[in-house]
PDB file of C-alpha atoms in Angstrom:
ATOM      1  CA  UNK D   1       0.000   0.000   0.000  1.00 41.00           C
ATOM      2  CA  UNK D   2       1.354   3.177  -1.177  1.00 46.00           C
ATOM      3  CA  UNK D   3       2.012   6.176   1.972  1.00 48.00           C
ATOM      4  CA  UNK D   4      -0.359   8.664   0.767  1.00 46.00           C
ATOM      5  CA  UNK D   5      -0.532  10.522   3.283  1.00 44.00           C
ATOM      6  CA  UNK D   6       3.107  11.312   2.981  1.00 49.00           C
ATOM      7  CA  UNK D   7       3.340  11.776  -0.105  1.00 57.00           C
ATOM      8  CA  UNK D   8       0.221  13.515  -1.154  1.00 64.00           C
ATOM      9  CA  UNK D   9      -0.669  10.726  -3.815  1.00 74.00           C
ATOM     10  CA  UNK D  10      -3.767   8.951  -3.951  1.00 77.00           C
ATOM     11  CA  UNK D  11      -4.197   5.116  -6.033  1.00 81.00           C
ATOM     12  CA  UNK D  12      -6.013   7.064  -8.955  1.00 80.00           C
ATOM     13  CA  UNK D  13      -2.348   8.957  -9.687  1.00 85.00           C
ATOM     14  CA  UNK D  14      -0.223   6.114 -10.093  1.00 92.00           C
ATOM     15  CA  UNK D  15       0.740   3.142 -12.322  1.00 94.00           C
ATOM     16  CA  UNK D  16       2.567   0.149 -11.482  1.00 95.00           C
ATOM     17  CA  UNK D  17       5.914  -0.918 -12.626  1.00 95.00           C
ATOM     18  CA  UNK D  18       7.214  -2.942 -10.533  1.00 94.00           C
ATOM     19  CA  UNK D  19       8.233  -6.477 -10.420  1.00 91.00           C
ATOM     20  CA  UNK D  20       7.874  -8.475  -7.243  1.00 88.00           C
ATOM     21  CA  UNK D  21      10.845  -9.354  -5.042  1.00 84.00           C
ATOM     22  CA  UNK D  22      10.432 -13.276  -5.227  1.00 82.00           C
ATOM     23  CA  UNK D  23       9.951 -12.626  -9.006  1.00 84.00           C
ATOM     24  CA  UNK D  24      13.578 -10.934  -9.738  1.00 83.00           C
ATOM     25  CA  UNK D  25      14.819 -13.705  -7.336  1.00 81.00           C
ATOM     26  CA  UNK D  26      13.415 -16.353  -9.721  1.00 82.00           C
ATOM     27  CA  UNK D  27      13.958 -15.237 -12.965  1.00 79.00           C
ATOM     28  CA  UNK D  28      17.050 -12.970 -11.967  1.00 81.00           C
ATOM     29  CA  UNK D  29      19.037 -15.393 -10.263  1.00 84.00           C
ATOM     30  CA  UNK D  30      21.336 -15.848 -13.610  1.00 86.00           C
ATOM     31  CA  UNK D  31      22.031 -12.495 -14.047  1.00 84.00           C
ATOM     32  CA  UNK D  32      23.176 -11.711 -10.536  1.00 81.00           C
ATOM     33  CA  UNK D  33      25.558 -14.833 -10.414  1.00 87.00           C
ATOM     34  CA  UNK D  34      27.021 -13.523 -13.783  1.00 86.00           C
ATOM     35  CA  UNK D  35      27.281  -9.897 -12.398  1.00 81.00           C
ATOM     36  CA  UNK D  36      29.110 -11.668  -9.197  1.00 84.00           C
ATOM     37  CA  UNK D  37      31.548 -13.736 -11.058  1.00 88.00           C
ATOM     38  CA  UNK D  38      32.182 -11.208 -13.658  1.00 90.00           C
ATOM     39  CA  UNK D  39      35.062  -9.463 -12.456  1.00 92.00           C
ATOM     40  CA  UNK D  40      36.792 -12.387 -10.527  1.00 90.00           C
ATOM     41  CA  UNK D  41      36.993 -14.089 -13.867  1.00 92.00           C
ATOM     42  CA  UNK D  42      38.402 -11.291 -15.323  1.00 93.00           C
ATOM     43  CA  UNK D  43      41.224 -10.977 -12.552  1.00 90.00           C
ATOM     44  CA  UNK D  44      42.063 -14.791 -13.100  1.00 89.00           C
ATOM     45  CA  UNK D  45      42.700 -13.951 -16.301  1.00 92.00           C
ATOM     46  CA  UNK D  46      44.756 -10.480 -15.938  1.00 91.00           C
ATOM     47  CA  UNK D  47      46.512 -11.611 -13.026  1.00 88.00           C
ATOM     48  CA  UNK D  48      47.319 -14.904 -13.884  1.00 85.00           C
ATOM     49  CA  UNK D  49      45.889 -15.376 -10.180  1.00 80.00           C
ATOM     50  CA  UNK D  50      43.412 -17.598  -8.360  1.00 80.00           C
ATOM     51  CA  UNK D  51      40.744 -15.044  -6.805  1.00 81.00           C
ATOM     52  CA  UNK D  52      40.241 -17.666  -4.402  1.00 76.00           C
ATOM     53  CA  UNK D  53      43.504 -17.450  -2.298  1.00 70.00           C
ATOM     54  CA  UNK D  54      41.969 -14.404  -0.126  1.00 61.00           C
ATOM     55  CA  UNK D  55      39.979 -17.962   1.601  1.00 48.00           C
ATOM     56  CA  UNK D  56      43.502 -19.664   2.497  1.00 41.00           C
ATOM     57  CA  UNK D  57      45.879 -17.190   2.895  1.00 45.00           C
ATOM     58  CA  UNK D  58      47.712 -19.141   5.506  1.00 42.00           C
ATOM     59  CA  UNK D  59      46.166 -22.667   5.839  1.00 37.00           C
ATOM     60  CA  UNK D  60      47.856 -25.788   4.821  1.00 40.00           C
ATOM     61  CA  UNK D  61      44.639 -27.078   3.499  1.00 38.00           C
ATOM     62  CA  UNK D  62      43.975 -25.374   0.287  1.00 42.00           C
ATOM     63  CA  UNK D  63      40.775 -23.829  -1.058  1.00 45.00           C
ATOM     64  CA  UNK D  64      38.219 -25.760   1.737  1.00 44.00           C
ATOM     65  CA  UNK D  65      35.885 -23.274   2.320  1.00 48.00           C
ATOM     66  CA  UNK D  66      35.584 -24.694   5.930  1.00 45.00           C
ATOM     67  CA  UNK D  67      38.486 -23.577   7.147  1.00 50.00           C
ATOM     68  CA  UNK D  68      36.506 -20.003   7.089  1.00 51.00           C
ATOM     69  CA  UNK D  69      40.070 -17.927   8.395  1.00 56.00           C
ATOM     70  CA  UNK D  70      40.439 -14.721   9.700  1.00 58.00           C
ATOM     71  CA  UNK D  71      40.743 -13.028   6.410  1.00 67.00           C
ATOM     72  CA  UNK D  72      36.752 -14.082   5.353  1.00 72.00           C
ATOM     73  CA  UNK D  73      35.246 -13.046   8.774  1.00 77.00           C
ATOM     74  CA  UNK D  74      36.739  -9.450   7.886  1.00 79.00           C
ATOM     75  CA  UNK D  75      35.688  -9.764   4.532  1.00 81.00           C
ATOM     76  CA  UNK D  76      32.284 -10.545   5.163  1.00 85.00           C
ATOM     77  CA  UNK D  77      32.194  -7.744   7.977  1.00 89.00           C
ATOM     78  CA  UNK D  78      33.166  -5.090   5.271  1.00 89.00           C
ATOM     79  CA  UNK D  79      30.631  -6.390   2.858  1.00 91.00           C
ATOM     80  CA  UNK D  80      27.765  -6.284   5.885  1.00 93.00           C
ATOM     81  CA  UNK D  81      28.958  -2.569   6.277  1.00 95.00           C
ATOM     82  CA  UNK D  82      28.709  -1.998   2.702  1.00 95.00           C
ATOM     83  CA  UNK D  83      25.190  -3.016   2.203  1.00 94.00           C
ATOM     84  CA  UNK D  84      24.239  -0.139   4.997  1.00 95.00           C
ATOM     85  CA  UNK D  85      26.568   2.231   2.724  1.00 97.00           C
ATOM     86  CA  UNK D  86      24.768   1.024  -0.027  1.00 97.00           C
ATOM     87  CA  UNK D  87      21.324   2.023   1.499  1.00 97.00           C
ATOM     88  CA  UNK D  88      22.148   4.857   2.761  1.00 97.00           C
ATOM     89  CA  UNK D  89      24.063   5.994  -0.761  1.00 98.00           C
ATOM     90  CA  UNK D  90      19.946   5.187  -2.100  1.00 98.00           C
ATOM     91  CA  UNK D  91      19.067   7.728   0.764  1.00 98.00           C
ATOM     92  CA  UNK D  92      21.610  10.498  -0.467  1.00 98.00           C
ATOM     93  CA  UNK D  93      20.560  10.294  -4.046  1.00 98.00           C
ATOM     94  CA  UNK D  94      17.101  10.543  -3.195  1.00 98.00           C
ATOM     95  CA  UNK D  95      17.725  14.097  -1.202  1.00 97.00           C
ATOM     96  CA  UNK D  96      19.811  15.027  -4.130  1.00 97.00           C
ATOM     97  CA  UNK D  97      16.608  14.549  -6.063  1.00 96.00           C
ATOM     98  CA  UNK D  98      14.552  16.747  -3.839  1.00 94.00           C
ATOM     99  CA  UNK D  99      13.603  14.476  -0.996  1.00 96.00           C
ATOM    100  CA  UNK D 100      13.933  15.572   2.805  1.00 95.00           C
ATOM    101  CA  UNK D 101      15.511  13.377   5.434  1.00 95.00           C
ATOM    102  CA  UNK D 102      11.717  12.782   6.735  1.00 95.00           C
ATOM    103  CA  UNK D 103      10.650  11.434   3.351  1.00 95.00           C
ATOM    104  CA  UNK D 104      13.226   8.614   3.572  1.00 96.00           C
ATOM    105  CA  UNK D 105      12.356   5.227   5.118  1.00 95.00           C
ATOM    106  CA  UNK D 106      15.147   2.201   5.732  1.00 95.00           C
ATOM    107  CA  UNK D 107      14.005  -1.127   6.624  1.00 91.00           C
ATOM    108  CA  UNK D 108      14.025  -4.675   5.436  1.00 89.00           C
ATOM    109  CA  UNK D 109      11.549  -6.655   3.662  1.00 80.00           C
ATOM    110  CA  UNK D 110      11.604 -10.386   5.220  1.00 77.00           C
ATOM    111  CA  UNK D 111      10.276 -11.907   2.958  1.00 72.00           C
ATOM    112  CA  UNK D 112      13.222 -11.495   0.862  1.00 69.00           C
ATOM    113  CA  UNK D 113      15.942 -10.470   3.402  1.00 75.00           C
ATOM    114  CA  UNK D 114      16.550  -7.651   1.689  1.00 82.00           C
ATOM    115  CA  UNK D 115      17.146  -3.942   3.226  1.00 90.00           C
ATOM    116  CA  UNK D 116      16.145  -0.972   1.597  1.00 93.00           C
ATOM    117  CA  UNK D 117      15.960   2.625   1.564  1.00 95.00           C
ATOM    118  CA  UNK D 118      12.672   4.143   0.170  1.00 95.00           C
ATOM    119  CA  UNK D 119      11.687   7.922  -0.755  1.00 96.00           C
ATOM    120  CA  UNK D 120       8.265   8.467  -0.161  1.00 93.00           C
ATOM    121  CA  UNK D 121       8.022  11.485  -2.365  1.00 93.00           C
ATOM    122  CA  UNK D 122       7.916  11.398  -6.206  1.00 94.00           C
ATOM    123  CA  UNK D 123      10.937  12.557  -8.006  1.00 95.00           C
ATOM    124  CA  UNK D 124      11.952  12.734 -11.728  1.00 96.00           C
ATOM    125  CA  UNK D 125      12.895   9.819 -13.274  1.00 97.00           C
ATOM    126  CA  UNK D 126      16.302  11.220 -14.054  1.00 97.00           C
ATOM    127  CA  UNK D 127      17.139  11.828 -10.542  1.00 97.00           C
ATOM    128  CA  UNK D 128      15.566   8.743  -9.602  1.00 98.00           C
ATOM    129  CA  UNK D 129      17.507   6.937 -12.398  1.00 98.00           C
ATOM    130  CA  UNK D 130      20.953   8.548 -10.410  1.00 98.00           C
ATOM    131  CA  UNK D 131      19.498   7.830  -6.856  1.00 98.00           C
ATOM    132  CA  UNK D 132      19.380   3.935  -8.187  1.00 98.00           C
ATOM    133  CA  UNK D 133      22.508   3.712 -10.056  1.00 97.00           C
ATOM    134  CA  UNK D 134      24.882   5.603  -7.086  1.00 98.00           C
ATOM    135  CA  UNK D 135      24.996   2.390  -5.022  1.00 97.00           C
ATOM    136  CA  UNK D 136      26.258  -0.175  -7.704  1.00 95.00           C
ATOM    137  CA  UNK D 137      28.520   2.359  -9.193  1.00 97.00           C
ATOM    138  CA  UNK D 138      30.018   3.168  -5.982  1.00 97.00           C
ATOM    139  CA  UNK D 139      30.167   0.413  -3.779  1.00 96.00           C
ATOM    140  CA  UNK D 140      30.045  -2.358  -6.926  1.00 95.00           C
ATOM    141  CA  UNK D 141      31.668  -1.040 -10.535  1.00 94.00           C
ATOM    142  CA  UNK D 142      34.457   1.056  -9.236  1.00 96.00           C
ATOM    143  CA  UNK D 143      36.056  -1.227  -6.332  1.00 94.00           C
ATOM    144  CA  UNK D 144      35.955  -4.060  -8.661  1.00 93.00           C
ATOM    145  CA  UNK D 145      37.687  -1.972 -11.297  1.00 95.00           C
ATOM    146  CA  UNK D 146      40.005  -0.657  -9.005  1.00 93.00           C
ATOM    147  CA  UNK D 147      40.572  -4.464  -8.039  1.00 90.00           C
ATOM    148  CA  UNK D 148      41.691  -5.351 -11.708  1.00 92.00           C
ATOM    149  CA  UNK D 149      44.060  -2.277 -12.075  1.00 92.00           C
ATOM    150  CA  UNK D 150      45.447  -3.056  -8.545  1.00 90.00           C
ATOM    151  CA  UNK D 151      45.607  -6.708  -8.164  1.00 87.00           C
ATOM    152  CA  UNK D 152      44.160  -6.938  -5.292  1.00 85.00           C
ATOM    153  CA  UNK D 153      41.441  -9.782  -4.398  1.00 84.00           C
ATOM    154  CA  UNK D 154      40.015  -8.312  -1.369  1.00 84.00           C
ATOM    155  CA  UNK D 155      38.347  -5.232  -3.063  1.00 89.00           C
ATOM    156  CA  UNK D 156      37.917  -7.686  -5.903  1.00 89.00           C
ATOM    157  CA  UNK D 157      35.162  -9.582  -3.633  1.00 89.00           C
ATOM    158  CA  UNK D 158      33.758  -6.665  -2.118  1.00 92.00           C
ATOM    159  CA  UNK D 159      32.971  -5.133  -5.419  1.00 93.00           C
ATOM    160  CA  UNK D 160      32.075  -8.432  -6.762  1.00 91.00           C
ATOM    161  CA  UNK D 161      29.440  -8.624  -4.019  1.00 91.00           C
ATOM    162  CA  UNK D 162      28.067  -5.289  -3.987  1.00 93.00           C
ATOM    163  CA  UNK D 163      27.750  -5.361  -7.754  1.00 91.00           C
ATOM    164  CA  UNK D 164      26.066  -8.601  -7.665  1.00 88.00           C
ATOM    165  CA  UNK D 165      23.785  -7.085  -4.983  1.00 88.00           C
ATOM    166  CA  UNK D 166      22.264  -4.572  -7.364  1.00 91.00           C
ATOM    167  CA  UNK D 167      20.852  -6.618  -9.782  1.00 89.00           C
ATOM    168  CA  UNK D 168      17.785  -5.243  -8.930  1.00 90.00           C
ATOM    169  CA  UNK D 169      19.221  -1.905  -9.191  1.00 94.00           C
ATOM    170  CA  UNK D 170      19.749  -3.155 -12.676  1.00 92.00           C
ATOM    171  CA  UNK D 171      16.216  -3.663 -13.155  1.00 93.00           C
ATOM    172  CA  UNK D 172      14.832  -0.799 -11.609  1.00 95.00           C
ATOM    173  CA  UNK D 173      17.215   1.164 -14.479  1.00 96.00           C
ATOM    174  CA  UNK D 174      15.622  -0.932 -17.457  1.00 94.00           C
ATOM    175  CA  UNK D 175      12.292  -0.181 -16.230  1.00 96.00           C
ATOM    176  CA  UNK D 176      12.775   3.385 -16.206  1.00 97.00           C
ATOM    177  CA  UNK D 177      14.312   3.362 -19.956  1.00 95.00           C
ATOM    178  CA  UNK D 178      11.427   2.363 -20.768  1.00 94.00           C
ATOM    179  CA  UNK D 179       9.843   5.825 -19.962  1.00 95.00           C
ATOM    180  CA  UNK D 180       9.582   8.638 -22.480  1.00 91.00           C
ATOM    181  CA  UNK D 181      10.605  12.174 -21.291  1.00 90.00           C
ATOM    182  CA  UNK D 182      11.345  12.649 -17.388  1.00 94.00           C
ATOM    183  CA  UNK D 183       7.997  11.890 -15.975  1.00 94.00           C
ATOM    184  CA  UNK D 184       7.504  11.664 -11.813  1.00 94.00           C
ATOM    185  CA  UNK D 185       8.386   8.684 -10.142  1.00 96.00           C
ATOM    186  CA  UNK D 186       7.561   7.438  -6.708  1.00 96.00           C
ATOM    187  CA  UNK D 187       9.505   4.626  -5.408  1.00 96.00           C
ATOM    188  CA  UNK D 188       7.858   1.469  -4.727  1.00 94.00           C
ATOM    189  CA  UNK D 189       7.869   0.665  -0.959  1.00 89.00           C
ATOM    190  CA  UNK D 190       8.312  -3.102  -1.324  1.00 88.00           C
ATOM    191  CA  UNK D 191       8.627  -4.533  -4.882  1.00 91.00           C
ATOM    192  CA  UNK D 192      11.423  -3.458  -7.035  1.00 92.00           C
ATOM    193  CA  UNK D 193      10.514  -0.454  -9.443  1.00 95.00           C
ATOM    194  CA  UNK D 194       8.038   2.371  -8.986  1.00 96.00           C
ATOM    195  CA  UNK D 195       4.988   4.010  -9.580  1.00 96.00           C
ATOM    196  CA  UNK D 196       4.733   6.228 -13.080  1.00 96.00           C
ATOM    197  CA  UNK D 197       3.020   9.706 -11.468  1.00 94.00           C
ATOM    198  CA  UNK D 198      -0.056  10.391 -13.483  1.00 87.00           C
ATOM    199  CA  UNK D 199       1.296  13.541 -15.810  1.00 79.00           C
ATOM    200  CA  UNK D 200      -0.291  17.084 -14.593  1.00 73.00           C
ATOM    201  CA  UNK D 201       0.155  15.638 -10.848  1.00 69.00           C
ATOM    202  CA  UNK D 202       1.653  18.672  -8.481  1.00 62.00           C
ATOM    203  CA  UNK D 203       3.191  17.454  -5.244  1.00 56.00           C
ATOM    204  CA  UNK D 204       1.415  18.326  -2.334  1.00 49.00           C
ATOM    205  CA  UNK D 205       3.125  21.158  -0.540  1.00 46.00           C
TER     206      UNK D 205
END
């Protein structure tokens, strides 16, 4: 149910286009395993390196991924900070686009496990379009470049991860390339997409 209250909207203004959460996870799965093993494939093959060895940097037994060292519980500390960066980058784009601090809601939607960060104001596509993209780009494309120019495997799996993690991010994007013109947008509050503002629509003041 969409916050119209907060945002002024009623059901007669908007149009669906979104995709549910379970939905991406079913028919997206492919895509974010190819957006996760993207770059590591790439280092193999720059590097003349096994990604892998960040898993066994000192054990004698090679490549188990029960032996679950030191180096993975920090890697998988950095990532669990990342996905709050990657939230609240969401957040930042959104005020960028016009929301307030009030308009923006964090939470997580069980169901799927999945935190988010929601504007509950419309904004124009275009700065909607940035508000989605900032997180992949920032916490996903760049680190995992910056992992092939560098060499070095632990920002290679950080960026691998984060840029895997936006694969609905990714979605969200072709949706909205889909739109003619810069119409509003108001951010779905649980399914990934948004509502298409009915045209002539002024925000509430």
């Amino acid at each position: 149910m969409t916050d119209t209250h907060v945002s002024g909207l009623n059901p007669d203004d908007l149009t669906d286009r979104s995709v549910p959460m379970d939905e991406v996870a079913r028919r997206l799965w492919w895509v974010q395993i190819l957006m996760f093993v993207l770059f590591p494939i790439v280092y193999a093959l720059i590097w003349q390196d096994n990604p892998l060895r960040l898993y066994n940097a000192d054990a004698p037994t090679a490549y188990l991924p029960f032996e679950f060292p030191i180096p993975q519980l920090l890697l998988i500390g950095t990532i669990l900070v990342g996905i709050i960066i990657h939230e609240g980058l969401h957040a930042f784009g959104f005020m960028l686009g016009g929301a307030k601090v009030r308009d923006i809601q964090f939470g997580i939607i069980l169901e799927a496990l999945a935190p988010y960060a929601h504007s509950r104001v419309p904004l124009r596509a275009r700065s909607y379009a940035f508000a989605v993209l900032l997180p992949g780009l920032l916490t996903g494309l760049i680190p995992s470049l910056l992992a092939l120019a560098l060499g070095d495997v632990w920002l290679l799996w950080f960026g691998s991860f984060m840029f895997g993690a936006a694969v609905g991010d990714a979605l969200i994007l072709y949706l909205l390339t889909r739109e003619s013109g810069n119409p509003l947008v108001l951010d779905h509050e649980s399914q990934a997409g948004y509502y298409l503002v009915r045209e002539g629509y002024t925000p509430a003041k």
